[in-house]
PDB file of C-alpha atoms in Angstrom:
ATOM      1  CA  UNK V 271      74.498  -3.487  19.464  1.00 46.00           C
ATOM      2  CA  UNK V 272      72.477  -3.669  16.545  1.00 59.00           C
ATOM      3  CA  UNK V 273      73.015  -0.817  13.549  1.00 75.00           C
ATOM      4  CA  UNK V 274      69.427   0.273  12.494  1.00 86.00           C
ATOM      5  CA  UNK V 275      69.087   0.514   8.742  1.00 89.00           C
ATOM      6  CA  UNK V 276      68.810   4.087   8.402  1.00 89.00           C
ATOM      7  CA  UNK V 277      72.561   4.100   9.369  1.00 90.00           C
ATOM      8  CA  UNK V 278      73.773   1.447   7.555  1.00 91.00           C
ATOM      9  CA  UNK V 279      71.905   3.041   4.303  1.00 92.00           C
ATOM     10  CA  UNK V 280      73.395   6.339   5.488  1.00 89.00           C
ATOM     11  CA  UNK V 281      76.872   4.241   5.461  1.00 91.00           C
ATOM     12  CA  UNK V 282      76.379   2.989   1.922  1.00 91.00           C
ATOM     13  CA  UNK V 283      75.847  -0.886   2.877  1.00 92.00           C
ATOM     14  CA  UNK V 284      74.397  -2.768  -0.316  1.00 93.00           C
ATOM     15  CA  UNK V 285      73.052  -5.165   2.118  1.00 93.00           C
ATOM     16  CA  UNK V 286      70.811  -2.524   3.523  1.00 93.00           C
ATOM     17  CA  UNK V 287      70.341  -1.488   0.361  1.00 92.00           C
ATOM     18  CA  UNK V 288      69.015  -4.628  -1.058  1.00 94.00           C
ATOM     19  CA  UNK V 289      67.067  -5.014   2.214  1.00 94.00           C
ATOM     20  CA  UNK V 290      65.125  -1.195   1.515  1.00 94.00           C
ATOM     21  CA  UNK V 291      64.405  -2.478  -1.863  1.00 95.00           C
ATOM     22  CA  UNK V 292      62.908  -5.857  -0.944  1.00 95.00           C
ATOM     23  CA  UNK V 293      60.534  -4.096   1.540  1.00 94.00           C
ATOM     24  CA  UNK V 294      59.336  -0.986  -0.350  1.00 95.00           C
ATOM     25  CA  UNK V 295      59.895  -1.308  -4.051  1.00 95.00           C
ATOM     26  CA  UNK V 296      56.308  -2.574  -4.231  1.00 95.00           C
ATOM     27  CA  UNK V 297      54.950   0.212  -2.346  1.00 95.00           C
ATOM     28  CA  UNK V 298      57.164   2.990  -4.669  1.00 95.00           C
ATOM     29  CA  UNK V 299      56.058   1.079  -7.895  1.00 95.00           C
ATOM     30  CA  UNK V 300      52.045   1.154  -6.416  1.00 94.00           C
ATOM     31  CA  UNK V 301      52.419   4.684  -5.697  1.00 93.00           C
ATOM     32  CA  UNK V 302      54.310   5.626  -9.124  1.00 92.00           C
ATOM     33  CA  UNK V 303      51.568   3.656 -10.822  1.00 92.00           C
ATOM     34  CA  UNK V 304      49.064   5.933  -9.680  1.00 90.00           C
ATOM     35  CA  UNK V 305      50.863   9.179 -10.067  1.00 88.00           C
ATOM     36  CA  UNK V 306      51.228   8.569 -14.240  1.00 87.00           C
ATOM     37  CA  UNK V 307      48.119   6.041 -14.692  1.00 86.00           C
ATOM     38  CA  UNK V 308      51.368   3.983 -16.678  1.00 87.00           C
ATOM     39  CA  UNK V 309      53.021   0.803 -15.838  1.00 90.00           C
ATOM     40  CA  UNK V 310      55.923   1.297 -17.991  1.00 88.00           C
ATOM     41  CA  UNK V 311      56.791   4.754 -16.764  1.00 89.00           C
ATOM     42  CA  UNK V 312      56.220   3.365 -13.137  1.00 92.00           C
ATOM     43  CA  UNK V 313      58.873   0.429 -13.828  1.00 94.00           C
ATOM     44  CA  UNK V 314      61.480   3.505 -14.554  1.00 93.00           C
ATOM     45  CA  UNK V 315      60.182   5.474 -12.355  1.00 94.00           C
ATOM     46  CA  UNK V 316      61.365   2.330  -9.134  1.00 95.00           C
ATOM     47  CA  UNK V 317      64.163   2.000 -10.783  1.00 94.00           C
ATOM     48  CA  UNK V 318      65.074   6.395 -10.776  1.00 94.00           C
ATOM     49  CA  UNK V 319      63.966   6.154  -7.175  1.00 95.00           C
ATOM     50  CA  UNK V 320      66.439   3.536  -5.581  1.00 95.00           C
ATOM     51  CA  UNK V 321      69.418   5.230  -7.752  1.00 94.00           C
ATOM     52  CA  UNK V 322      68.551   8.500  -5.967  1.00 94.00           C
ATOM     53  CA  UNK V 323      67.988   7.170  -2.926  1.00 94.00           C
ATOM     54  CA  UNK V 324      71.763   6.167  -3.322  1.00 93.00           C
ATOM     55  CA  UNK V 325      73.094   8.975  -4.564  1.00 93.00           C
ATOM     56  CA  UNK V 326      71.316  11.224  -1.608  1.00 92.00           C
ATOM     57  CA  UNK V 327      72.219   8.041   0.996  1.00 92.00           C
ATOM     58  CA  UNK V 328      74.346  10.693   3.433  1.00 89.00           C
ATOM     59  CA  UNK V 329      71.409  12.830   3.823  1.00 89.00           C
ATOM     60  CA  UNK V 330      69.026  10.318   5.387  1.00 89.00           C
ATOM     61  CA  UNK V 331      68.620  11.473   9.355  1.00 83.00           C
ATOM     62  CA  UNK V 332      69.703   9.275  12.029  1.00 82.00           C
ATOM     63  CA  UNK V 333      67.085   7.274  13.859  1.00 81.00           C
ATOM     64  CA  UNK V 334      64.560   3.732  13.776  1.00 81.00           C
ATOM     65  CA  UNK V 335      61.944   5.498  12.019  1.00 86.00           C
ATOM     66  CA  UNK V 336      60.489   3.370   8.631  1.00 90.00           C
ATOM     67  CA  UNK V 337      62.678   5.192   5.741  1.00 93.00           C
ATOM     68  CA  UNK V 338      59.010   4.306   3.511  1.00 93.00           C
ATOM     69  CA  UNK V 339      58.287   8.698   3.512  1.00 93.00           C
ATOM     70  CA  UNK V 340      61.945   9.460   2.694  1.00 93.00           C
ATOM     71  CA  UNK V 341      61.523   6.988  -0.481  1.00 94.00           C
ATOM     72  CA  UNK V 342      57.899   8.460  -1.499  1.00 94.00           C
ATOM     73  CA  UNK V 343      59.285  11.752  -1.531  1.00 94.00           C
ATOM     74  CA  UNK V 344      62.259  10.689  -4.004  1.00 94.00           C
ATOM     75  CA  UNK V 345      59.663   8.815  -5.940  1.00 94.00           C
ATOM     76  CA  UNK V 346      57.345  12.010  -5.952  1.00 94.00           C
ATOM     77  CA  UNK V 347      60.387  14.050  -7.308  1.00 93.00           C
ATOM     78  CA  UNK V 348      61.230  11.763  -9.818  1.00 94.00           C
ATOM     79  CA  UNK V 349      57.581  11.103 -10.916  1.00 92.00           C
ATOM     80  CA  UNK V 350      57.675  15.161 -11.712  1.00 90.00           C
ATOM     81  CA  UNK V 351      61.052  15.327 -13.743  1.00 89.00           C
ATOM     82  CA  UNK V 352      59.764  11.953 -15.583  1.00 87.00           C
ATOM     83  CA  UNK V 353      56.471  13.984 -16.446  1.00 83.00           C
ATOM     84  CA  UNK V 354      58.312  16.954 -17.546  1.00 83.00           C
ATOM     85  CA  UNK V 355      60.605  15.338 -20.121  1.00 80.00           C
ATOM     86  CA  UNK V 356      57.939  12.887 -20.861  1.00 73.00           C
ATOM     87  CA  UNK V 357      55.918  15.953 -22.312  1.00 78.00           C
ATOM     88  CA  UNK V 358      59.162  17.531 -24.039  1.00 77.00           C
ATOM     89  CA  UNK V 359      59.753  14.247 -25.827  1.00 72.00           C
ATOM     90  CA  UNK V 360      56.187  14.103 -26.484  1.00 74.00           C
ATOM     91  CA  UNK V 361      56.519  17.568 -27.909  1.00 77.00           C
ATOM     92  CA  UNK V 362      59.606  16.128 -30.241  1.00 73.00           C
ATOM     93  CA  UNK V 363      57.178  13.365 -31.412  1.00 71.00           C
ATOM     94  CA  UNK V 364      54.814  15.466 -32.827  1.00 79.00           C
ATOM     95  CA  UNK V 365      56.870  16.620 -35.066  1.00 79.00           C
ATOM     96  CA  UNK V 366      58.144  13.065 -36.182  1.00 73.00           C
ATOM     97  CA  UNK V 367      55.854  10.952 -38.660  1.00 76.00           C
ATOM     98  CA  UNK V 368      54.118   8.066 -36.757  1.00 65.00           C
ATOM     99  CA  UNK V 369      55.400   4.587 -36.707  1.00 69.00           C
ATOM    100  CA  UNK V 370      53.037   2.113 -38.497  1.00 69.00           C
ATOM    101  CA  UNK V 371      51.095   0.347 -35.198  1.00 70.00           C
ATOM    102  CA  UNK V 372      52.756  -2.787 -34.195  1.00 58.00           C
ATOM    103  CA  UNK V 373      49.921  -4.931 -32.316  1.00 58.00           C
ATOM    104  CA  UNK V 374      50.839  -6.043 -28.248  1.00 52.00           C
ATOM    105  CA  UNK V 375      50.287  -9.851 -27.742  1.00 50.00           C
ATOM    106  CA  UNK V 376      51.633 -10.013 -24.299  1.00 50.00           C
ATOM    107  CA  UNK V 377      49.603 -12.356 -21.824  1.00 53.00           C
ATOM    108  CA  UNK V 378      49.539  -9.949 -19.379  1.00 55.00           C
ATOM    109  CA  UNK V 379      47.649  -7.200 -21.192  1.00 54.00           C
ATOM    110  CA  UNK V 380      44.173  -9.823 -20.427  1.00 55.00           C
ATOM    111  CA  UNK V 381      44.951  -9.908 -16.690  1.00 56.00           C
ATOM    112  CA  UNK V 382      45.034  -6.083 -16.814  1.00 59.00           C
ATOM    113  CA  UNK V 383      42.372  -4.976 -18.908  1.00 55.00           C
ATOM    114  CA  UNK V 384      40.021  -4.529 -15.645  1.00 57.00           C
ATOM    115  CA  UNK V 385      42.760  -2.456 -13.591  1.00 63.00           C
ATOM    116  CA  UNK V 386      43.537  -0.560 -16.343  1.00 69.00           C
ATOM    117  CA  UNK V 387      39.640   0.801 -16.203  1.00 68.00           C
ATOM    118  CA  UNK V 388      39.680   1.339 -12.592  1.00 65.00           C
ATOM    119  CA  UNK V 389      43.400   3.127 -13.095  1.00 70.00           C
ATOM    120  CA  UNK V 390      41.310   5.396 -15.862  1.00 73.00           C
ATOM    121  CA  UNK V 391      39.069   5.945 -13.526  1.00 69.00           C
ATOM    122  CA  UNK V 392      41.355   7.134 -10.792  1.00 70.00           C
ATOM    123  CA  UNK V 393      43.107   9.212 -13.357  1.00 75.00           C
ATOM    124  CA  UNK V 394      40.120  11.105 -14.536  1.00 77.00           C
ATOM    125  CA  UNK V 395      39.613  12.199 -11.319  1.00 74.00           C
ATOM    126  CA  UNK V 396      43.096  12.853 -10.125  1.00 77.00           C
ATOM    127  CA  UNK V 397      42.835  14.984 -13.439  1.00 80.00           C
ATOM    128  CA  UNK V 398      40.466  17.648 -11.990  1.00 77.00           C
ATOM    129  CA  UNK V 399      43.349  18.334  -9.139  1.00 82.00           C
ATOM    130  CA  UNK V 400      46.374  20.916  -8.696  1.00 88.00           C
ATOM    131  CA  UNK V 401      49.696  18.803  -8.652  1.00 89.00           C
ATOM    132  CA  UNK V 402      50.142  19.496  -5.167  1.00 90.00           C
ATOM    133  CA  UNK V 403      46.905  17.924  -4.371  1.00 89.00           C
ATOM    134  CA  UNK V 404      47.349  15.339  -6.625  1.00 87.00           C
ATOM    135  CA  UNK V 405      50.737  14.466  -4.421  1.00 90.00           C
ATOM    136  CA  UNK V 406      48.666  14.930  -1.236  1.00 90.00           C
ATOM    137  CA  UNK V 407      46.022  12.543  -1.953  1.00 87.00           C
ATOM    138  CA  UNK V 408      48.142  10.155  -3.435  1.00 87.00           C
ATOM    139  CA  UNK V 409      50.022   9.787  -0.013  1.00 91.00           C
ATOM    140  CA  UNK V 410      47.605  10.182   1.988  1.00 89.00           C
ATOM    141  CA  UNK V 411      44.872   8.812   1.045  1.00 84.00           C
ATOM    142  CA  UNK V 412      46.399   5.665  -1.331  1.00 82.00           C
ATOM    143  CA  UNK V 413      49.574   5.539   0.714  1.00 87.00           C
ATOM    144  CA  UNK V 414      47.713   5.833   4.255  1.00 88.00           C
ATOM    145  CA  UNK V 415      50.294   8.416   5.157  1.00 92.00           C
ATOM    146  CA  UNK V 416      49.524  10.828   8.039  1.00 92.00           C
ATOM    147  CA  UNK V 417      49.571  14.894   7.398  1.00 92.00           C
ATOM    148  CA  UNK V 418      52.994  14.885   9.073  1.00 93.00           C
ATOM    149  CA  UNK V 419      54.944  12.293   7.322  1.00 92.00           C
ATOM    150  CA  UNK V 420      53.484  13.461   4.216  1.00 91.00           C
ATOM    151  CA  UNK V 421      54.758  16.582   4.645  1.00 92.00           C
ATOM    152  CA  UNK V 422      57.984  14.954   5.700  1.00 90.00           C
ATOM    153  CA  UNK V 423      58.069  13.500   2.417  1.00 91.00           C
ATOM    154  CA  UNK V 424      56.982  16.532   0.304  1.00 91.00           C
ATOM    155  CA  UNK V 425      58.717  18.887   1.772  1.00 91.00           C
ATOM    156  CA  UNK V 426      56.174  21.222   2.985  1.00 93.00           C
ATOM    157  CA  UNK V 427      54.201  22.372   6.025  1.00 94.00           C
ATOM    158  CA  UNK V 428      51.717  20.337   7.281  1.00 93.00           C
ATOM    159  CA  UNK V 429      49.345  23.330   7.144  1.00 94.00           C
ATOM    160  CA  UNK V 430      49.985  22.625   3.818  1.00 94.00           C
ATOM    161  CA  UNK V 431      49.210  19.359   3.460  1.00 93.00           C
ATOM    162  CA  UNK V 432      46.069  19.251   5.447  1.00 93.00           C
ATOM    163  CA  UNK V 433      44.910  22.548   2.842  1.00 93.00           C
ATOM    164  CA  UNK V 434      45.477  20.746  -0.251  1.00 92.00           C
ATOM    165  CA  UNK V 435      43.688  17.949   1.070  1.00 90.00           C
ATOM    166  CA  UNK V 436      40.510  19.621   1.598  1.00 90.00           C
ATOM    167  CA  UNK V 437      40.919  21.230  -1.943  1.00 90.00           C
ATOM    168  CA  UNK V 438      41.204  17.892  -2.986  1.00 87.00           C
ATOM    169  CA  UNK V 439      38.507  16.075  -1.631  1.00 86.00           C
ATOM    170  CA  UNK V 440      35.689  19.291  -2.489  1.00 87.00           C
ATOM    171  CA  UNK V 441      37.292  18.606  -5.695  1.00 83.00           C
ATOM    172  CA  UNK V 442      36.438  14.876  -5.889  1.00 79.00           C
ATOM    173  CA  UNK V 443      32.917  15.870  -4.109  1.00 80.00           C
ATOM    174  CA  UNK V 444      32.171  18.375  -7.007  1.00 80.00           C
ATOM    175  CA  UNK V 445      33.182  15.390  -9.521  1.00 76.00           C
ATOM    176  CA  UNK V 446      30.806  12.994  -7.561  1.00 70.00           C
ATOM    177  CA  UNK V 447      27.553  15.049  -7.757  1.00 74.00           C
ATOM    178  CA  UNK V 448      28.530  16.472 -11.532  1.00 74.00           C
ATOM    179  CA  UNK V 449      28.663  12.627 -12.102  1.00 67.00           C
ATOM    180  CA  UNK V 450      25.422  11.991 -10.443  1.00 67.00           C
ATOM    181  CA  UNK V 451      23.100  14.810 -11.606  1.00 73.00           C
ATOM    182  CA  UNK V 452      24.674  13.470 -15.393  1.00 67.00           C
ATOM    183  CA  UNK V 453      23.579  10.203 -14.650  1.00 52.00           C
ATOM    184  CA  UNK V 454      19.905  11.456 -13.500  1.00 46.00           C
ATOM    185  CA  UNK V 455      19.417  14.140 -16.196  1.00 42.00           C
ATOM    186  CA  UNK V 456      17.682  12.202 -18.726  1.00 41.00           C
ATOM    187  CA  UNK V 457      15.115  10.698 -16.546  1.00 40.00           C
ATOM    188  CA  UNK V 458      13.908  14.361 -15.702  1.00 40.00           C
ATOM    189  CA  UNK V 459      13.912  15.585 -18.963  1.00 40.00           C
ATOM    190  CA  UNK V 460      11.431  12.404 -19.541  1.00 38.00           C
ATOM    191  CA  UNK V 461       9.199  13.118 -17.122  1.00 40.00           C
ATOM    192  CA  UNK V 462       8.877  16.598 -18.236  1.00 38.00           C
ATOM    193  CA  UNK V 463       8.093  15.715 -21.577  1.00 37.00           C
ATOM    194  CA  UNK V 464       5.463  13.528 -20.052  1.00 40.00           C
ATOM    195  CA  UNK V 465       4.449  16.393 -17.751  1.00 37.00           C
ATOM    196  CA  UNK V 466       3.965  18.911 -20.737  1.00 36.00           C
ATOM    197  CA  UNK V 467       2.025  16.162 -22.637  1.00 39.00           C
ATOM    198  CA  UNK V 468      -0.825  15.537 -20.074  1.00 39.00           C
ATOM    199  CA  UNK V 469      -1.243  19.576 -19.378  1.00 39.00           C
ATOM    200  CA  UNK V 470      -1.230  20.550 -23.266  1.00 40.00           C
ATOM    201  CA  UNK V 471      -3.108  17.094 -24.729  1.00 41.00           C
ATOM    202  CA  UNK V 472      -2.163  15.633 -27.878  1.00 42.00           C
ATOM    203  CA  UNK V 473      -1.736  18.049 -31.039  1.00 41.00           C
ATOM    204  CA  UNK V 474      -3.677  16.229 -33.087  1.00 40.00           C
ATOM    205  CA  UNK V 475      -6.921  16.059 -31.312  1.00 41.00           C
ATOM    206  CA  UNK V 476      -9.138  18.422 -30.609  1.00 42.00           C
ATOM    207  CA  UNK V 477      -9.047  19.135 -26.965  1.00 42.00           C
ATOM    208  CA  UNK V 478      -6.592  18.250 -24.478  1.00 40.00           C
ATOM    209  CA  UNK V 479      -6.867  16.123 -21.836  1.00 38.00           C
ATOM    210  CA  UNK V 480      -5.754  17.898 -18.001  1.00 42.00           C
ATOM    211  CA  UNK V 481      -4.629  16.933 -15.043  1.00 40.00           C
ATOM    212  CA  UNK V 482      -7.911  15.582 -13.294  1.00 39.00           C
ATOM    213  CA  UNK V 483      -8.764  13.430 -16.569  1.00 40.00           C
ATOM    214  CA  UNK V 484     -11.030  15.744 -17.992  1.00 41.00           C
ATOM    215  CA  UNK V 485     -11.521  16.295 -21.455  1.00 42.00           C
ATOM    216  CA  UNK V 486     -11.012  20.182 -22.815  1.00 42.00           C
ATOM    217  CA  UNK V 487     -13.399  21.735 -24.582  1.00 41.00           C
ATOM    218  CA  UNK V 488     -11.641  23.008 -27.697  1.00 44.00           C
ATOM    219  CA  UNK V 489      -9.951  26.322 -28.465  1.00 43.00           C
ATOM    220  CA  UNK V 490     -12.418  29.333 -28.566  1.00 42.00           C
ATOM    221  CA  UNK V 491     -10.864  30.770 -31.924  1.00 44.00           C
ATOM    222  CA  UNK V 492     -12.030  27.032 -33.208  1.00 45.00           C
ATOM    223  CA  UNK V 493     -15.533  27.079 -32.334  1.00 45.00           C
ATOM    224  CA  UNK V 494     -16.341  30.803 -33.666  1.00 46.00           C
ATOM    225  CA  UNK V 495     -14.659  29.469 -36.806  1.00 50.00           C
ATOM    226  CA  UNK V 496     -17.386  26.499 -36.854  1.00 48.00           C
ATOM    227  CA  UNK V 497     -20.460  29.440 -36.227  1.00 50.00           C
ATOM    228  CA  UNK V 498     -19.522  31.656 -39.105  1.00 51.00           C
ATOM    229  CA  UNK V 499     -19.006  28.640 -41.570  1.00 54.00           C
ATOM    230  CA  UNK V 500     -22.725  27.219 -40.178  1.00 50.00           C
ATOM    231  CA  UNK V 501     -24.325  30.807 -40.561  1.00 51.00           C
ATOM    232  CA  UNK V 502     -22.656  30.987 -43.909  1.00 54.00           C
ATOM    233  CA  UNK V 503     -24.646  28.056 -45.373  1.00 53.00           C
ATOM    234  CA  UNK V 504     -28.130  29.247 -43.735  1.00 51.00           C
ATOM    235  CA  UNK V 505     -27.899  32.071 -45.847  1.00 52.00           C
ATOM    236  CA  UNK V 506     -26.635  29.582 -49.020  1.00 51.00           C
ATOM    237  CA  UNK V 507     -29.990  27.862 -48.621  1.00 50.00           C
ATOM    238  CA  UNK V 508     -32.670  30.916 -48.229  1.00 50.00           C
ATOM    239  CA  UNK V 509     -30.656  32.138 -51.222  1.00 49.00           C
TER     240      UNK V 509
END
């Protein structure tokens, strides 16, 4: 009879181990990749996973079930304690002078300059979420996981789950139109101006012109002005 993996991982095998890393370190790098938005963090981040995987080996449940949710949710853990001493080192930093900038010639930075916009992209977004939504939509939307086995993998209800989603995606909804009226907003302001233009005429003639095309006759303070000044020299010349 054939041992399924999840017992020879639960048994410590470094076959099976070897065999869980072939077939999901990909998918744990992919997903760690779009947690921090950093390739370099999602490297360590593979490499964290698979050593806690290891260490928490006895506690994976008995079964044939894929053993891809129980490694997301390690991953997920292990993205948040990277984050959090990330920012404390970051916070040590700040306090250091700043080394002088030493250029990056690697060949790969080229191949990656286009999924490193999309990536900022996805970030900016993922940016307007809670981190428990940010986790949810990660899995289940990038990951293709169902409410249940993201849960699974979390830790959480899947009342839970299916909430934060929601929050989520009015989130991402609210970014889309914000996006879109920003995108539009200088076309109206255009046609008002042009609006405004054809209803008050041009300032420096003397009448406007209105909707229908026809000429204004000009402002009534104007013309009295033009009668006293022509009554003015009547009386000039009788004088």
């Amino acid at each position: 009879m054939e041992i399924s993996l999840r017992a020879r991982v639960r048994a410590g095998d470094p076959d099976a181990f070897r065999q869980l890393f072939d077939e999901h370190a990909s998918v744990v790098h992919r997903h760690a990749v779009r947690m921090t938005g950093n390739w370099v963090m999602a490297d360590d981040i593979v490499s964290l996973t698979f050593l806690e995987a290891w260490r928490l080996r006895e506690r994976v449940l008995p079964g044939d079930d894929s053993l891809r949710p129980w490694l997301l949710g390690i991953a997920t853990n292990v993205t948040r304690n990277t984050a959090r001493a990330a920012r404390r080192h970051q916070a040590v930093l700040i306090r250091v002078p700043p080394p002088d900038p030493v250029p990056d010639f690697a060949d790969e930075v080229t191949q990656r300059l286009a999924d490193t916009e999309e990536l900022a992209a996805a970030q900016k977004a993922l940016s307007t979420m809670r981190r428990g939504e940010r986790e949810v939509f990660t899995l289940c939307v990038w990951e293709g996981l169902d409410a249940a086995t993201a849960a699974e993998a979390l830790g959480v209800a899947v009342g839970t789950v299916r909430a934060r989603l929601s929050r989520a995606r009015k989130r991402l909804r609210k970014l889309t139109e914000l996006e879109l009226k920003g995108g539009t907003g200088s076309t109206g302001s255009t046609n008002g101006g042009c609006s405004r233009n054809a209803a008050g005429g041009n300032p420096g003639t003397e009448g406007g012109i209105g909707h229908s095309g026809v000429q204004r006759p000009a402002a009534v303070g104007q013309s009295t002005g033009s009668r006293h000044q022509a009554a003015r020299s009547t009386q000039e010349k009788k004088r």
